[in-house]
Amino acid sequence: MSNTQPAPVASEHVELKARKVSFDWDATPLHWVPGDPFTTHTINVLHLLLPAGERWFVHVYKQALPYITDDRLRADVIGFIGQEAVHSQAHDDVLPHLREQGLDPTPYTAQVDWFFEKLLGDRTLPPGRPRRWWLMERVAMIAAIEHYTAFLGNWVLNADELDRVGADPTMLDLLRWHGAEEVEHRSVAFELFMHLDGGYRRRARTWALAFSALVFLWQRGVRFFMENDPSLLDGKASFGQFVRKGRQGVLPSTPDMLRSIPRYLSRAYHPSQEGDTAQAMAYLASSPGANGGH
Amino acid sequence: MPRFTTVALVAGAALLVRRAVRSRMTTAPLWPLPALDEPVSGYGRGSTVPRKVVVTGRATPAEGVVELRLEGTGLPSWQPGAHVDLVLPSGLVRQYSLCGDPADTASYTVATRLIEAGQGGRGGSREVHDRLREGVEIEIRGPRNRFPLVAAPSYVFVAGGIGITPVLPMLRAAEAAGADWRLVYCGRSRATMPYLDEIEALGGGDRVSVVAEDVSGFPDLGFLAHVPAETLVYCCGPEGLMDAVTAAMPEGRAPRLERFSAAATTGGTAFEVELRRSGRTVQVAADRSVLAAVREELPGITYSCRQGFCGTCRQRVLEGEIDHRDELLTDAERGDSMLICVSRCAGKRLVLDL
Ligand code: FES
Ligand SMILES: [Fe+2]
Ligand SMILES: [Fe+2]
């Protein structure tokens, strides 16, 4: 096989299914990474972006379903839709808990809602080519975003440093259950994109868009949390802190993140080349939240 | 010199943007993006968070029966016939019908009879009686309703012992709606039958027949053979009683039963579903889901978990009475939509916007 054709590394195909989960937030403190508001809030940005973002995945994929001509891929996409729908709900359910602790996320989430529902929503386009173009554009964006969700999922499954510093077990379980499902379904978005379109120019273009949007949203999110955190007098966020926490191991390391960029842009990229399905399945089998709740 | 002005302009603009962002960090952190008028995120259903209640009252409405008042915040309202799952301290999960006021969102009331191991008890009621003291916090799931009270001009209710619990809110609702109703309430002895006083007051004379086994033996259900077609028959009680009621019904008619066993959670009755936009009608057999039936006509329909928790199979309902069997949708959503993977029809026909 030529090395310019994306192909899965191994036949580790698993049947995807949504899992019912339950997480009890009552005992989770505001700074759930003890004494480290910056790390806490950097990870908390997930709760700001994912409820609207993953709802949008589901919305877009429902429209893409009729174009799929491969039965196995269709089954994968159906499983993917259910998993993302539950992810969105689970992160959404963290937000009232933040509000109860004096950190109301609504000013931020209302804008993220607009971003996904209006800016990236169904525009009034004439049926036919323009509509299909916009659908493909969004399918490609989701493939790029899923490169990062899989990256983060794989990271959090292996972030032993978070256990060592005493991070809240319920929050860690939410992150690792979600991370494990991201690793489990990491190939679906890319395969759907390759199946429906697969153009390299589109892949590169939408990657650039998705990456810039993520950086923009993330840095604003961390600053929003740090400045509004009722327990911090002068909360500041900086890139330097991010690099340092990455070196410590409580956040993804900056060099690792930079190295993942050329991988997605390589013509031989396939998501199955990264992450470990067996590790993800093992976590899912033991996750308290995914097995009857805390 | 023009270079200097360019640099100064760019620096000035950058400074202004920075200030604009800073000053908006609290109210509009993603400036210059607008906000959605009615924010969606953060106001979800709470379906992934356990719902917790505290036991704040215990009473003994009859011999061997304990009534619990369970307080929580923002509990969903429910319809007569609904039940909740109690997750007992040991982890056992048991279902109990709600018998308080459906509109009360601050507390639920359930009543359980103690069934000893020697009488076939499996430990749930023993635990409720022994361990659910005042102040104990437990998790509940639901409410769900597999025994909905469908609007009708007249009803016959047959309750056996603790089976009165789902029926009690039905009596109140039927009375409030001005429906014609009667109740046959049986039990071992009057002392073991809860809520007798309230029920007899509600019936005001000839509507309620109390059949206590120690005085009058088993109830005479012969009258059921002649109930008019528009009268709905509801029964909750021991298996034997439900079988007797089923047998006493006129040919081709079935009573509505509440059974707390696994078999009852899936099946139901057969009905038909019209897909209005596609102009087709499908039959849903008693042991199949609406989703399965609809998929035969519309293979592209979206769904995922097929268990009523992901929400992707939600469809708009134009006509017909829905029997909601999920725990996901909010009351507002239940008004005109359903999850077709698990929910069914409480009558004979549904019309979907498909
Ligand atoms: S398919 Fe998941 S709720 Fe119906
Ligand atoms: Fe996800
Ligand atoms: Fe994902």
PDB file of C-alpha atoms in Angstrom, chain A residues 18-26 51-52 55 58 62 65 78-79 81-83 85-86 89-90 92-93 95-96 99 104 106-115 117-118 216-217 220 223-224 227-228 292, chain B residues 17-18 21-22 25-50 52 137 139 141 299-305 307 309-314 327-328:
ATOM      1  CA  ALA A  18     -23.766   5.191  23.557  1.00  0.00           C
ATOM      2  CA  ARG A  19     -23.372   4.526  27.270  1.00  0.00           C
ATOM      3  CA  LYS A  20     -25.727   5.844  29.863  1.00  0.00           C
ATOM      4  CA  VAL A  21     -23.792   7.754  32.496  1.00  0.00           C
ATOM      5  CA  SER A  22     -24.335   9.395  35.842  1.00  0.00           C
ATOM      6  CA  PHE A  23     -22.062  11.859  37.649  1.00  0.00           C
ATOM      7  CA  ASP A  24     -22.813  13.345  41.037  1.00  0.00           C
ATOM      8  CA  TRP A  25     -21.239  16.810  41.330  1.00  0.00           C
ATOM      9  CA  ASP A  26     -22.202  17.570  44.924  1.00  0.00           C
ATOM     10  CA  PRO A  51     -22.403  21.174  25.172  1.00  0.00           C
ATOM     11  CA  ALA A  52     -23.035  23.383  22.140  1.00  0.00           C
ATOM     12  CA  ARG A  55     -24.896  19.121  19.886  1.00  0.00           C
ATOM     13  CA  VAL A  58     -25.135  15.557  16.078  1.00  0.00           C
ATOM     14  CA  LYS A  62     -28.007  13.714  11.074  1.00  0.00           C
ATOM     15  CA  LEU A  65     -26.485  10.198   7.210  1.00  0.00           C
ATOM     16  CA  ILE A  78     -25.050   6.126  14.323  1.00  0.00           C
ATOM     17  CA  GLY A  79     -22.985   4.995  17.310  1.00  0.00           C
ATOM     18  CA  ILE A  81     -24.059  10.359  17.131  1.00  0.00           C
ATOM     19  CA  GLY A  82     -25.353   8.716  20.296  1.00  0.00           C
ATOM     20  CA  GLN A  83     -22.024   8.988  22.081  1.00  0.00           C
ATOM     21  CA  ALA A  85     -25.222  13.398  22.279  1.00  0.00           C
ATOM     22  CA  VAL A  86     -24.535  11.923  25.706  1.00  0.00           C
ATOM     23  CA  GLN A  89     -25.512  16.320  28.020  1.00  0.00           C
ATOM     24  CA  ALA A  90     -22.896  15.233  30.549  1.00  0.00           C
ATOM     25  CA  ASP A  92     -23.928  20.517  30.087  1.00  0.00           C
ATOM     26  CA  ASP A  93     -24.860  19.117  33.476  1.00  0.00           C
ATOM     27  CA  LEU A  95     -22.580  24.041  34.231  1.00  0.00           C
ATOM     28  CA  PRO A  96     -25.341  24.419  36.869  1.00  0.00           C
ATOM     29  CA  ARG A  99     -23.212  28.451  38.710  1.00  0.00           C
ATOM     30  CA  ASP A 104     -21.918  31.708  36.143  1.00  0.00           C
ATOM     31  CA  THR A 106     -23.845  31.904  30.842  1.00  0.00           C
ATOM     32  CA  PRO A 107     -22.201  35.031  29.321  1.00  0.00           C
ATOM     33  CA  TYR A 108     -19.713  32.740  27.618  1.00  0.00           C
ATOM     34  CA  THR A 109     -21.959  29.804  26.742  1.00  0.00           C
ATOM     35  CA  ALA A 110     -24.620  32.066  25.230  1.00  0.00           C
ATOM     36  CA  GLN A 111     -22.008  33.242  22.747  1.00  0.00           C
ATOM     37  CA  VAL A 112     -20.782  29.719  22.054  1.00  0.00           C
ATOM     38  CA  ASP A 113     -24.412  28.772  21.458  1.00  0.00           C
ATOM     39  CA  TRP A 114     -24.627  31.524  18.871  1.00  0.00           C
ATOM     40  CA  PHE A 115     -21.342  30.414  17.307  1.00  0.00           C
ATOM     41  CA  GLU A 117     -26.213  27.371  16.166  1.00  0.00           C
ATOM     42  CA  LYS A 118     -26.086  30.489  13.999  1.00  0.00           C
ATOM     43  CA  PHE A 216      -9.410  31.646  20.132  1.00  0.00           C
ATOM     44  CA  LEU A 217     -12.232  30.041  22.109  1.00  0.00           C
ATOM     45  CA  ARG A 220     -10.864  33.481  25.945  1.00  0.00           C
ATOM     46  CA  ARG A 223      -9.410  34.178  30.840  1.00  0.00           C
ATOM     47  CA  PHE A 224     -13.162  34.350  31.384  1.00  0.00           C
ATOM     48  CA  GLU A 227     -11.302  36.766  35.872  1.00  0.00           C
ATOM     49  CA  ASN A 228     -14.743  35.734  37.122  1.00  0.00           C
ATOM     50  CA  GLY A 292     -24.213   2.719  37.216  1.00  0.00           C
TER      51      GLY A 292
ATOM     52  CA  VAL B  17      -8.911  45.752  20.690  1.00  0.00           C
ATOM     53  CA  ARG B  18      -7.167  44.557  23.806  1.00  0.00           C
ATOM     54  CA  VAL B  21     -11.804  42.560  25.020  1.00  0.00           C
ATOM     55  CA  ARG B  22     -10.677  43.216  28.587  1.00  0.00           C
ATOM     56  CA  MET B  25     -14.508  39.770  29.803  1.00  0.00           C
ATOM     57  CA  THR B  26     -17.367  39.526  32.299  1.00  0.00           C
ATOM     58  CA  THR B  27     -20.363  40.220  30.107  1.00  0.00           C
ATOM     59  CA  ALA B  28     -19.368  39.128  26.595  1.00  0.00           C
ATOM     60  CA  PRO B  29     -16.108  37.190  26.743  1.00  0.00           C
ATOM     61  CA  LEU B  30     -16.278  36.202  23.087  1.00  0.00           C
ATOM     62  CA  TRP B  31     -16.710  39.749  21.854  1.00  0.00           C
ATOM     63  CA  PRO B  32     -17.223  40.580  18.970  1.00  0.00           C
ATOM     64  CA  LEU B  33     -19.434  37.488  18.602  1.00  0.00           C
ATOM     65  CA  PRO B  34     -23.068  38.077  19.559  1.00  0.00           C
ATOM     66  CA  ALA B  35     -24.901  35.868  22.043  1.00  0.00           C
ATOM     67  CA  LEU B  36     -27.880  33.632  21.446  1.00  0.00           C
ATOM     68  CA  ASP B  37     -30.944  35.404  22.841  1.00  0.00           C
ATOM     69  CA  GLU B  38     -32.108  32.411  24.782  1.00  0.00           C
ATOM     70  CA  PRO B  39     -29.040  30.509  25.945  1.00  0.00           C
ATOM     71  CA  VAL B  40     -29.336  26.746  25.623  1.00  0.00           C
ATOM     72  CA  SER B  41     -26.173  25.382  27.213  1.00  0.00           C
ATOM     73  CA  GLY B  42     -26.198  25.060  30.970  1.00  0.00           C
ATOM     74  CA  TYR B  43     -29.958  24.805  31.224  1.00  0.00           C
ATOM     75  CA  GLY B  44     -30.254  21.181  30.172  1.00  0.00           C
ATOM     76  CA  ARG B  45     -32.168  18.293  31.511  1.00  0.00           C
ATOM     77  CA  GLY B  46     -29.831  17.076  34.191  1.00  0.00           C
ATOM     78  CA  SER B  47     -30.274  13.589  32.832  1.00  0.00           C
ATOM     79  CA  THR B  48     -26.684  12.584  33.651  1.00  0.00           C
ATOM     80  CA  VAL B  49     -26.839  13.753  37.258  1.00  0.00           C
ATOM     81  CA  PRO B  50     -28.399  11.562  39.932  1.00  0.00           C
ATOM     82  CA  LYS B  52     -31.404  13.049  45.165  1.00  0.00           C
ATOM     83  CA  GLU B 137     -30.612  10.797  51.493  1.00  0.00           C
ATOM     84  CA  GLU B 139     -31.193   8.682  44.785  1.00  0.00           C
ATOM     85  CA  ARG B 141     -34.808   7.864  38.980  1.00  0.00           C
ATOM     86  CA  PRO B 299     -34.617   3.561   6.539  1.00  0.00           C
ATOM     87  CA  GLY B 300     -32.765   6.883   6.827  1.00  0.00           C
ATOM     88  CA  ILE B 301     -34.393   7.890  10.119  1.00  0.00           C
ATOM     89  CA  THR B 302     -31.928   8.875  12.857  1.00  0.00           C
ATOM     90  CA  TYR B 303     -31.509   7.045  16.121  1.00  0.00           C
ATOM     91  CA  SER B 304     -28.646   5.753  18.166  1.00  0.00           C
ATOM     92  CA  CYS B 305     -28.932   4.261  21.658  1.00  0.00           C
ATOM     93  CA  GLN B 307     -32.833   2.917  24.987  1.00  0.00           C
ATOM     94  CA  PHE B 309     -31.270   8.292  26.764  1.00  0.00           C
ATOM     95  CA  CYS B 310     -29.401   9.853  23.840  1.00  0.00           C
ATOM     96  CA  GLY B 311     -32.328  11.821  22.452  1.00  0.00           C
ATOM     97  CA  THR B 312     -31.449  11.477  18.761  1.00  0.00           C
ATOM     98  CA  CYS B 313     -34.639   9.664  17.774  1.00  0.00           C
ATOM     99  CA  ARG B 314     -36.952  12.412  19.033  1.00  0.00           C
ATOM    100  CA  GLU B 327     -36.437   9.687  31.316  1.00  0.00           C
ATOM    101  CA  LEU B 328     -34.838  12.272  29.107  1.00  0.00           C
TER     102      LEU B 328
END
